[in-house]
Amino acid sequence: MAPSCVASVPIFSGLEPSAQEAIAERLVHRAFAAGEVIALPGDAPALRVVHSGRMRQSRASDTGVEQLLRILAPGDFTGQGAVLTGRREAHTTTAMSAVTVCQLTAADLAAVLREQPGVALGMLVEVSERLTAAEEQLAAITGQSVMSRLGQYLAALAASAGSDTIVLPMTKRDLASFLGTTPETLSRRLRRLEDERLIEQRPGGVIRVRAADALAAVQ
Amino acid sequence: MAPSCVASVPIFSGLEPSAQEAIAERLVHRAFAAGEVIALPGDAPALRVVHSGRMRQSRASDTGVEQLLRILAPGDFTGQGAVLTGRREAHTTTAMSAVTVCQLTAADLAAVLREQPGVALGMLVEVSERLTAAEEQLAAITGQSVMSRLGQYLAALAASAGSDTIVLPMTKRDLASFLGTTPETLSRRLRRLEDERLIEQRPGGVIRVRAADALAAVQ
DNA sequence: CGTATTCTTGAAGCCAGTCAAAAACGGTGG
DNA sequence: CCACCGTTTTTGACTGGCTTCAAGAATACG
């Protein structure tokens, strides 16, 4: 399992076999059951790469309101913020399903980055994309209504799925947190989109997008 | 000026003199007057390092509301998002004062990153910190009141200045945008903080913090 | 010293949050 | 296969923080 893990991870897969083996030796594998906590704020820094399953990452504000930041799928990594800056972990990470992760301590990651310059570049590209996404979301939350954010989210989901029937990749409660609102408001906005004939809801978080263009342009 | 520019920039300053010279040859220097636009959404990607002066970076939502993302001081860089992912520039960057920048095209940055592995690592650390900051702000905007965000901002400013008298590093209009609110609301909240004897406002954006602890804990 | 911004203040309206409870859903064991 | 239970989701009523629009005051700058 160890070598296949390294090979399946984008930031390591481009390396030569000998380099991959060196990394595999340092990696620690861990498994978590659905719902289990993988990391809490204040934990020691560690780079974690998802091998299988999905995990959710959130951050609580001072008042306790939780903001869902992202969902990590196989190949995605997390923990670079704490590892690179020497701070403690700032996020809460939990397993959404049964999850296996490959873990690297701060010291081991430092060694890998020194020996394998390509890894830093791969991580840099990924972190840059996340930063752009976070900044886009910041602008959307301060400048657009919940209705508008929801419409764009659903339109984007349909576009990336290449189908007009989509399955929400998380519970509606989580989607509300991700969009920066409450489950009550999300429910009402979905209802309004249905009333306006832009979507059609079916059980199990299945949504049929009837007018993607209009959905992405909702105010 | 060219060599001193490379030496004064954190992501390049650690390199050997010969490497710095190689980078200096690729750098293009540009100067901007206060208020001038340095980059607009849709511009061709380029890595820009601030040499002198300060510039502001913002992002507009679909409805036109502007979100101030950050202010760049000498040594800070921008444009990595577009350069690394091959997309077009997403932010608006303007000069707050007279500004000189060192610029690197996407192709030249790629060459530098290939030849100088240490640069990618330095950029990775910086971009990671920005991502953490953006995520923190995201959680603050969805989970805390304007009052609370303002209190924490002022307390942090006083702490980093090491003094109880601080000068706002931007106009109040910009601060409102940065905090995700409007100038009107910011004005009212500052007034309330004065009424509660937590701060004291003086002309020119000068604020005396009278109770930093209470300020950081305001709800 | 005049003028354009920036900032402040007032009044009114609305979007979204909160609290509360009913309804729907999904999984489980008998 | 179906009744049961906990969770998720929905709906209703209400509240409130913030935004908006508008106009006046203060400030900065040429």
mmCIF file of C-alpha atoms in Angstrom, chain A residues 151 155 198 209-218:
data_model
loop_
_atom_site.group_PDB
_atom_site.id
_atom_site.type_symbol
_atom_site.label_atom_id
_atom_site.label_comp_id
_atom_site.label_asym_id
_atom_site.label_seq_id
_atom_site.Cartn_x
_atom_site.Cartn_y
_atom_site.Cartn_z
ATOM 1 C CA GLY A 151 -27.241 29.910 -7.599
ATOM 2 C CA ALA A 155 -24.567 26.192 -11.612
ATOM 3 C CA LEU A 198 -34.842 27.236 -11.928
ATOM 4 C CA VAL A 209 -30.956 22.210 -12.795
ATOM 5 C CA ARG A 210 -33.549 23.492 -15.226
ATOM 6 C CA ALA A 211 -31.880 26.762 -16.246
ATOM 7 C CA ALA A 212 -28.169 26.913 -15.487
ATOM 8 C CA ASP A 213 -27.653 30.323 -17.068
ATOM 9 C CA ALA A 214 -30.440 31.983 -15.132
ATOM 10 C CA LEU A 215 -29.261 30.184 -11.990
ATOM 11 C CA ALA A 216 -25.752 31.597 -12.235
ATOM 12 C CA ALA A 217 -27.161 35.091 -12.745
ATOM 13 C CA VAL A 218 -29.673 35.156 -9.890
#
